[in-house]
PDB file of C-alpha atoms in Angstrom:
ATOM      1  CA  UNK A  13     -15.397  12.263 -17.794  1.00 41.00           C
ATOM      2  CA  UNK A  14     -12.990   9.864 -17.206  1.00 46.00           C
ATOM      3  CA  UNK A  15     -11.003  12.815 -15.524  1.00 45.00           C
ATOM      4  CA  UNK A  16     -14.398  13.552 -13.274  1.00 38.00           C
ATOM      5  CA  UNK A  17     -14.555  10.314 -12.335  1.00 42.00           C
ATOM      6  CA  UNK A  18     -11.027   9.981 -10.582  1.00 48.00           C
ATOM      7  CA  UNK A  19     -12.011  13.406  -9.202  1.00 42.00           C
ATOM      8  CA  UNK A  20     -15.066  11.812  -7.389  1.00 40.00           C
ATOM      9  CA  UNK A  21     -12.853   8.896  -6.217  1.00 46.00           C
ATOM     10  CA  UNK A  22     -10.478  11.246  -5.275  1.00 47.00           C
ATOM     11  CA  UNK A  23     -12.866  13.203  -3.339  1.00 43.00           C
ATOM     12  CA  UNK A  24     -14.492  10.107  -1.287  1.00 48.00           C
ATOM     13  CA  UNK A  25     -10.274   9.072  -0.282  1.00 46.00           C
ATOM     14  CA  UNK A  26      -9.585  11.927   0.538  1.00 47.00           C
ATOM     15  CA  UNK A  27     -12.677  12.542   3.076  1.00 44.00           C
ATOM     16  CA  UNK A  28     -11.027   8.717   4.480  1.00 46.00           C
ATOM     17  CA  UNK A  29      -8.727  11.318   6.390  1.00 44.00           C
ATOM     18  CA  UNK A  30     -10.607  11.994   8.803  1.00 43.00           C
ATOM     19  CA  UNK A  31      -9.877  11.840  12.253  1.00 44.00           C
ATOM     20  CA  UNK A  32     -10.110   8.391  14.705  1.00 43.00           C
ATOM     21  CA  UNK A  33     -12.206   8.752  17.410  1.00 48.00           C
ATOM     22  CA  UNK A  34     -10.735   8.056  20.844  1.00 43.00           C
ATOM     23  CA  UNK A  35     -12.182   4.490  21.051  1.00 44.00           C
ATOM     24  CA  UNK A  36     -10.736   2.100  18.518  1.00 72.00           C
ATOM     25  CA  UNK A  37      -8.769   3.770  17.436  1.00 72.00           C
ATOM     26  CA  UNK A  38      -6.552   0.921  15.908  1.00 80.00           C
ATOM     27  CA  UNK A  39      -9.359  -1.345  14.901  1.00 83.00           C
ATOM     28  CA  UNK A  40     -10.588   1.903  12.875  1.00 87.00           C
ATOM     29  CA  UNK A  41      -6.711   3.106  11.825  1.00 88.00           C
ATOM     30  CA  UNK A  42      -6.355  -0.506  10.268  1.00 90.00           C
ATOM     31  CA  UNK A  43      -9.275  -1.269   8.139  1.00 91.00           C
ATOM     32  CA  UNK A  44      -8.434   2.966   6.952  1.00 92.00           C
ATOM     33  CA  UNK A  45      -5.262   2.140   6.093  1.00 93.00           C
ATOM     34  CA  UNK A  46      -6.767  -1.246   3.624  1.00 93.00           C
ATOM     35  CA  UNK A  47      -9.158   1.178   2.157  1.00 91.00           C
ATOM     36  CA  UNK A  48      -6.084   3.147   0.959  1.00 91.00           C
ATOM     37  CA  UNK A  49      -3.922   0.493  -0.570  1.00 91.00           C
ATOM     38  CA  UNK A  50      -7.323  -0.871  -2.132  1.00 88.00           C
ATOM     39  CA  UNK A  51      -7.176   2.020  -3.512  1.00 87.00           C
ATOM     40  CA  UNK A  52      -3.593   3.374  -4.137  1.00 88.00           C
ATOM     41  CA  UNK A  53      -4.133   0.327  -6.136  1.00 86.00           C
ATOM     42  CA  UNK A  54      -5.686   2.593  -8.608  1.00 84.00           C
ATOM     43  CA  UNK A  55      -3.628   5.369  -8.640  1.00 88.00           C
ATOM     44  CA  UNK A  56      -0.916   3.288  -9.058  1.00 88.00           C
ATOM     45  CA  UNK A  57       0.174   1.475 -12.827  1.00 86.00           C
ATOM     46  CA  UNK A  58       3.095  -1.015 -12.719  1.00 86.00           C
ATOM     47  CA  UNK A  59       5.016  -1.663 -15.736  1.00 85.00           C
ATOM     48  CA  UNK A  60       2.951  -4.620 -18.797  1.00 73.00           C
ATOM     49  CA  UNK A  61       0.312  -3.851 -16.581  1.00 62.00           C
ATOM     50  CA  UNK A  62      -2.614  -5.391 -18.970  1.00 57.00           C
ATOM     51  CA  UNK A  63      -6.125  -4.299 -18.874  1.00 50.00           C
ATOM     52  CA  UNK A  64      -7.336  -6.512 -16.649  1.00 55.00           C
ATOM     53  CA  UNK A  65      -4.425  -6.277 -14.383  1.00 65.00           C
ATOM     54  CA  UNK A  66      -4.045  -9.272 -11.325  1.00 78.00           C
ATOM     55  CA  UNK A  67      -2.493  -6.683  -8.190  1.00 84.00           C
ATOM     56  CA  UNK A  68      -1.248  -9.689  -6.225  1.00 88.00           C
ATOM     57  CA  UNK A  69      -1.061  -8.425  -2.008  1.00 91.00           C
ATOM     58  CA  UNK A  70       0.741  -9.688   0.057  1.00 93.00           C
ATOM     59  CA  UNK A  71       0.400  -9.137   4.014  1.00 94.00           C
ATOM     60  CA  UNK A  72       3.580  -9.816   5.571  1.00 95.00           C
ATOM     61  CA  UNK A  73       3.231 -10.535   9.607  1.00 93.00           C
ATOM     62  CA  UNK A  74       1.296 -10.684  11.704  1.00 92.00           C
ATOM     63  CA  UNK A  75      -2.043  -9.374   9.796  1.00 92.00           C
ATOM     64  CA  UNK A  76      -3.646  -6.568  11.214  1.00 92.00           C
ATOM     65  CA  UNK A  77      -6.630  -6.023   8.909  1.00 90.00           C
ATOM     66  CA  UNK A  78     -10.068  -8.117   9.024  1.00 86.00           C
ATOM     67  CA  UNK A  79      -8.442 -10.165   5.952  1.00 86.00           C
ATOM     68  CA  UNK A  80      -8.329 -13.965   4.731  1.00 85.00           C
ATOM     69  CA  UNK A  81      -5.503 -15.947   3.032  1.00 83.00           C
ATOM     70  CA  UNK A  82      -6.795 -16.133  -0.458  1.00 82.00           C
ATOM     71  CA  UNK A  83      -9.660 -13.746  -0.621  1.00 80.00           C
ATOM     72  CA  UNK A  84     -10.248 -12.213  -3.426  1.00 78.00           C
ATOM     73  CA  UNK A  85     -12.004  -9.278  -5.107  1.00 77.00           C
ATOM     74  CA  UNK A  86     -13.366  -8.379  -8.726  1.00 70.00           C
ATOM     75  CA  UNK A  87     -12.436  -4.506  -8.706  1.00 69.00           C
ATOM     76  CA  UNK A  88     -16.625  -3.588 -10.469  1.00 64.00           C
ATOM     77  CA  UNK A  89     -14.387   0.086 -12.446  1.00 63.00           C
ATOM     78  CA  UNK A  90     -11.760  -1.389 -14.259  1.00 61.00           C
ATOM     79  CA  UNK A  91     -11.968  -5.229 -13.118  1.00 61.00           C
ATOM     80  CA  UNK A  92      -8.795  -5.336 -11.285  1.00 66.00           C
ATOM     81  CA  UNK A  93      -8.540  -8.748  -9.158  1.00 72.00           C
ATOM     82  CA  UNK A  94      -6.944  -8.197  -5.780  1.00 79.00           C
ATOM     83  CA  UNK A  95      -5.664 -11.139  -4.306  1.00 79.00           C
ATOM     84  CA  UNK A  96      -4.734 -11.145  -0.525  1.00 84.00           C
ATOM     85  CA  UNK A  97      -1.577 -13.737   0.841  1.00 88.00           C
ATOM     86  CA  UNK A  98      -0.759 -13.346   4.093  1.00 89.00           C
ATOM     87  CA  UNK A  99       3.052 -14.951   5.663  1.00 91.00           C
ATOM     88  CA  UNK A 100       3.079 -14.357   9.352  1.00 89.00           C
ATOM     89  CA  UNK A 101       6.656 -15.368   9.043  1.00 88.00           C
ATOM     90  CA  UNK A 102       9.302 -13.239   6.551  1.00 90.00           C
ATOM     91  CA  UNK A 103       8.965 -16.056   3.201  1.00 91.00           C
ATOM     92  CA  UNK A 104      11.878 -16.246   1.102  1.00 92.00           C
ATOM     93  CA  UNK A 105      12.764 -13.324  -1.212  1.00 93.00           C
ATOM     94  CA  UNK A 106      11.669 -15.917  -3.893  1.00 92.00           C
ATOM     95  CA  UNK A 107       7.564 -16.035  -3.287  1.00 92.00           C
ATOM     96  CA  UNK A 108       7.737 -12.233  -2.394  1.00 94.00           C
ATOM     97  CA  UNK A 109       9.123 -11.783  -5.281  1.00 93.00           C
ATOM     98  CA  UNK A 110       5.796 -12.550  -6.915  1.00 90.00           C
ATOM     99  CA  UNK A 111       3.667  -9.954  -4.827  1.00 91.00           C
ATOM    100  CA  UNK A 112       2.519  -6.007  -6.888  1.00 91.00           C
ATOM    101  CA  UNK A 113       1.841  -4.880  -3.215  1.00 93.00           C
ATOM    102  CA  UNK A 114       4.219  -5.759   0.052  1.00 95.00           C
ATOM    103  CA  UNK A 115       3.156  -4.752   3.387  1.00 96.00           C
ATOM    104  CA  UNK A 116       4.478  -5.081   5.804  1.00 96.00           C
ATOM    105  CA  UNK A 117       3.219  -5.647   9.460  1.00 95.00           C
ATOM    106  CA  UNK A 118       5.042  -3.401  12.485  1.00 93.00           C
ATOM    107  CA  UNK A 119       6.481  -7.169  14.162  1.00 93.00           C
ATOM    108  CA  UNK A 120       9.313  -7.236  10.612  1.00 94.00           C
ATOM    109  CA  UNK A 121      12.111  -5.802  12.130  1.00 94.00           C
ATOM    110  CA  UNK A 122      14.383  -3.210  10.596  1.00 93.00           C
ATOM    111  CA  UNK A 123      17.281  -5.529   9.994  1.00 94.00           C
ATOM    112  CA  UNK A 124      14.078  -8.589   8.632  1.00 95.00           C
ATOM    113  CA  UNK A 125      13.105  -4.915   6.206  1.00 95.00           C
ATOM    114  CA  UNK A 126      16.829  -3.789   5.044  1.00 94.00           C
ATOM    115  CA  UNK A 127      16.438  -7.687   3.939  1.00 94.00           C
ATOM    116  CA  UNK A 128      13.834  -7.681   2.201  1.00 94.00           C
ATOM    117  CA  UNK A 129      14.059  -4.421   0.106  1.00 95.00           C
ATOM    118  CA  UNK A 130      17.659  -5.266  -0.982  1.00 94.00           C
ATOM    119  CA  UNK A 131      16.068  -8.355  -2.873  1.00 94.00           C
ATOM    120  CA  UNK A 132      13.193  -7.010  -4.473  1.00 93.00           C
ATOM    121  CA  UNK A 133      15.440  -3.670  -5.455  1.00 90.00           C
ATOM    122  CA  UNK A 134      15.266  -4.157  -8.905  1.00 88.00           C
ATOM    123  CA  UNK A 135      11.377  -4.816  -9.068  1.00 92.00           C
ATOM    124  CA  UNK A 136       8.396  -3.002  -9.272  1.00 93.00           C
ATOM    125  CA  UNK A 137       6.789  -4.404  -6.043  1.00 93.00           C
ATOM    126  CA  UNK A 138       4.317  -0.945  -3.766  1.00 94.00           C
ATOM    127  CA  UNK A 139       6.020  -1.993  -0.777  1.00 95.00           C
ATOM    128  CA  UNK A 140       4.359  -0.152   1.994  1.00 96.00           C
ATOM    129  CA  UNK A 141       4.216  -0.289   6.002  1.00 95.00           C
ATOM    130  CA  UNK A 142       4.312   1.940   9.136  1.00 93.00           C
ATOM    131  CA  UNK A 143       8.078   1.609  10.572  1.00 94.00           C
ATOM    132  CA  UNK A 144       9.855   4.868  11.442  1.00 92.00           C
ATOM    133  CA  UNK A 145      11.924   5.597   8.938  1.00 91.00           C
ATOM    134  CA  UNK A 146      10.235   2.518   6.484  1.00 94.00           C
ATOM    135  CA  UNK A 147      10.965   5.139   3.505  1.00 92.00           C
ATOM    136  CA  UNK A 148      15.282   6.233   4.424  1.00 92.00           C
ATOM    137  CA  UNK A 149      15.900   1.922   4.933  1.00 93.00           C
ATOM    138  CA  UNK A 150      13.590   1.628   0.999  1.00 93.00           C
ATOM    139  CA  UNK A 151      10.565   1.262   1.455  1.00 94.00           C
ATOM    140  CA  UNK A 152       7.716   2.732  -0.964  1.00 95.00           C
ATOM    141  CA  UNK A 153       4.158   4.451   1.002  1.00 95.00           C
ATOM    142  CA  UNK A 154       4.475   5.036   5.043  1.00 95.00           C
ATOM    143  CA  UNK A 155       1.312   5.276   6.783  1.00 95.00           C
ATOM    144  CA  UNK A 156       1.935   7.880   9.241  1.00 93.00           C
ATOM    145  CA  UNK A 157      -0.406   9.533  11.851  1.00 87.00           C
ATOM    146  CA  UNK A 158      -0.160  13.317  12.799  1.00 82.00           C
ATOM    147  CA  UNK A 159      -3.019  14.840  15.107  1.00 83.00           C
ATOM    148  CA  UNK A 160      -5.130  11.845  14.967  1.00 80.00           C
ATOM    149  CA  UNK A 161      -5.324  11.762  11.060  1.00 86.00           C
ATOM    150  CA  UNK A 162      -3.647   9.085   8.609  1.00 90.00           C
ATOM    151  CA  UNK A 163      -1.119  10.155   5.772  1.00 90.00           C
ATOM    152  CA  UNK A 164       1.027   8.563   3.400  1.00 93.00           C
ATOM    153  CA  UNK A 165       4.446   9.715   2.349  1.00 93.00           C
ATOM    154  CA  UNK A 166       6.338   8.411  -0.496  1.00 93.00           C
ATOM    155  CA  UNK A 167       9.576   7.903  -2.240  1.00 92.00           C
ATOM    156  CA  UNK A 168       9.542   9.038  -5.059  1.00 91.00           C
ATOM    157  CA  UNK A 169      12.804   8.499  -5.791  1.00 90.00           C
ATOM    158  CA  UNK A 170      12.666   4.565  -5.629  1.00 92.00           C
ATOM    159  CA  UNK A 171       8.655   5.035  -7.391  1.00 91.00           C
ATOM    160  CA  UNK A 172      10.050   6.443 -10.622  1.00 89.00           C
ATOM    161  CA  UNK A 173      13.464   4.061 -10.488  1.00 91.00           C
ATOM    162  CA  UNK A 174      11.045   0.726 -10.011  1.00 91.00           C
ATOM    163  CA  UNK A 175       8.534   2.133 -12.815  1.00 90.00           C
ATOM    164  CA  UNK A 176       6.095   2.337 -10.798  1.00 91.00           C
ATOM    165  CA  UNK A 177       3.717   5.518 -11.997  1.00 90.00           C
ATOM    166  CA  UNK A 178       1.957   6.830  -9.410  1.00 90.00           C
ATOM    167  CA  UNK A 179      -1.044   9.457 -10.376  1.00 90.00           C
ATOM    168  CA  UNK A 180      -0.575  12.927  -9.885  1.00 90.00           C
ATOM    169  CA  UNK A 181      -3.205  13.643  -7.388  1.00 86.00           C
ATOM    170  CA  UNK A 182      -2.094  11.274  -5.169  1.00 86.00           C
ATOM    171  CA  UNK A 183       1.507  12.639  -4.982  1.00 87.00           C
ATOM    172  CA  UNK A 184      -0.438  15.654  -4.394  1.00 87.00           C
ATOM    173  CA  UNK A 185      -1.736  13.573  -0.520  1.00 86.00           C
ATOM    174  CA  UNK A 186       1.937  12.857   0.195  1.00 83.00           C
ATOM    175  CA  UNK A 187       3.164  14.295   3.089  1.00 76.00           C
TER     176      UNK A 187
END
C-alpha cells in the first residue's frame, strides 16, 4: 500500500513537468520550483531524522517564491513541519548550518556559493539553486529548464557523501 501511495505522489510530481505557457512564465516556474522543493522533502532522508522530523527550509537571496518568513506547514502525509526562513543577504554560515534545505536565489554570486558550500561540506544540507554550474561548484540539486520544461540535476556523489538518501524514483527523474 505504501508503494502505491508513493507511486501516486510521484505521478503527481511528474505531471508538474508540464510546459510553461508564454505569459507568466517566471511566476509559474517559481511556483513549480517551490512545489518541487516541497515534494523533494518526501523523497529525501536526512540522517538521524525522527518519525516526525522538522525540516527547516531556508531561502537565501531575493525571495522568488510566494512564501513569507516564518511560514509553517504541517504535512498531513507524514507529519513533516516545514519552517521557512528568508535571508535577503547571505547570512553567517552558522545560521545556514541550522537549515536542512537551502534554496539559493539567482542574486547570490558564484563566489558566495563556493564559500557557503565549503562551510557546509560536511553537513547533510540539501542545497538547491539554478545557477549555471551549481552542481559543479558543490550544490546538490540544480534546477534546469529545457524546451520550456522544468527539470533538475542531482549531484549524486555529494548526496552520498553528505549522507542524504534520495528515493530511487527521484533519482530516475533527475537529468
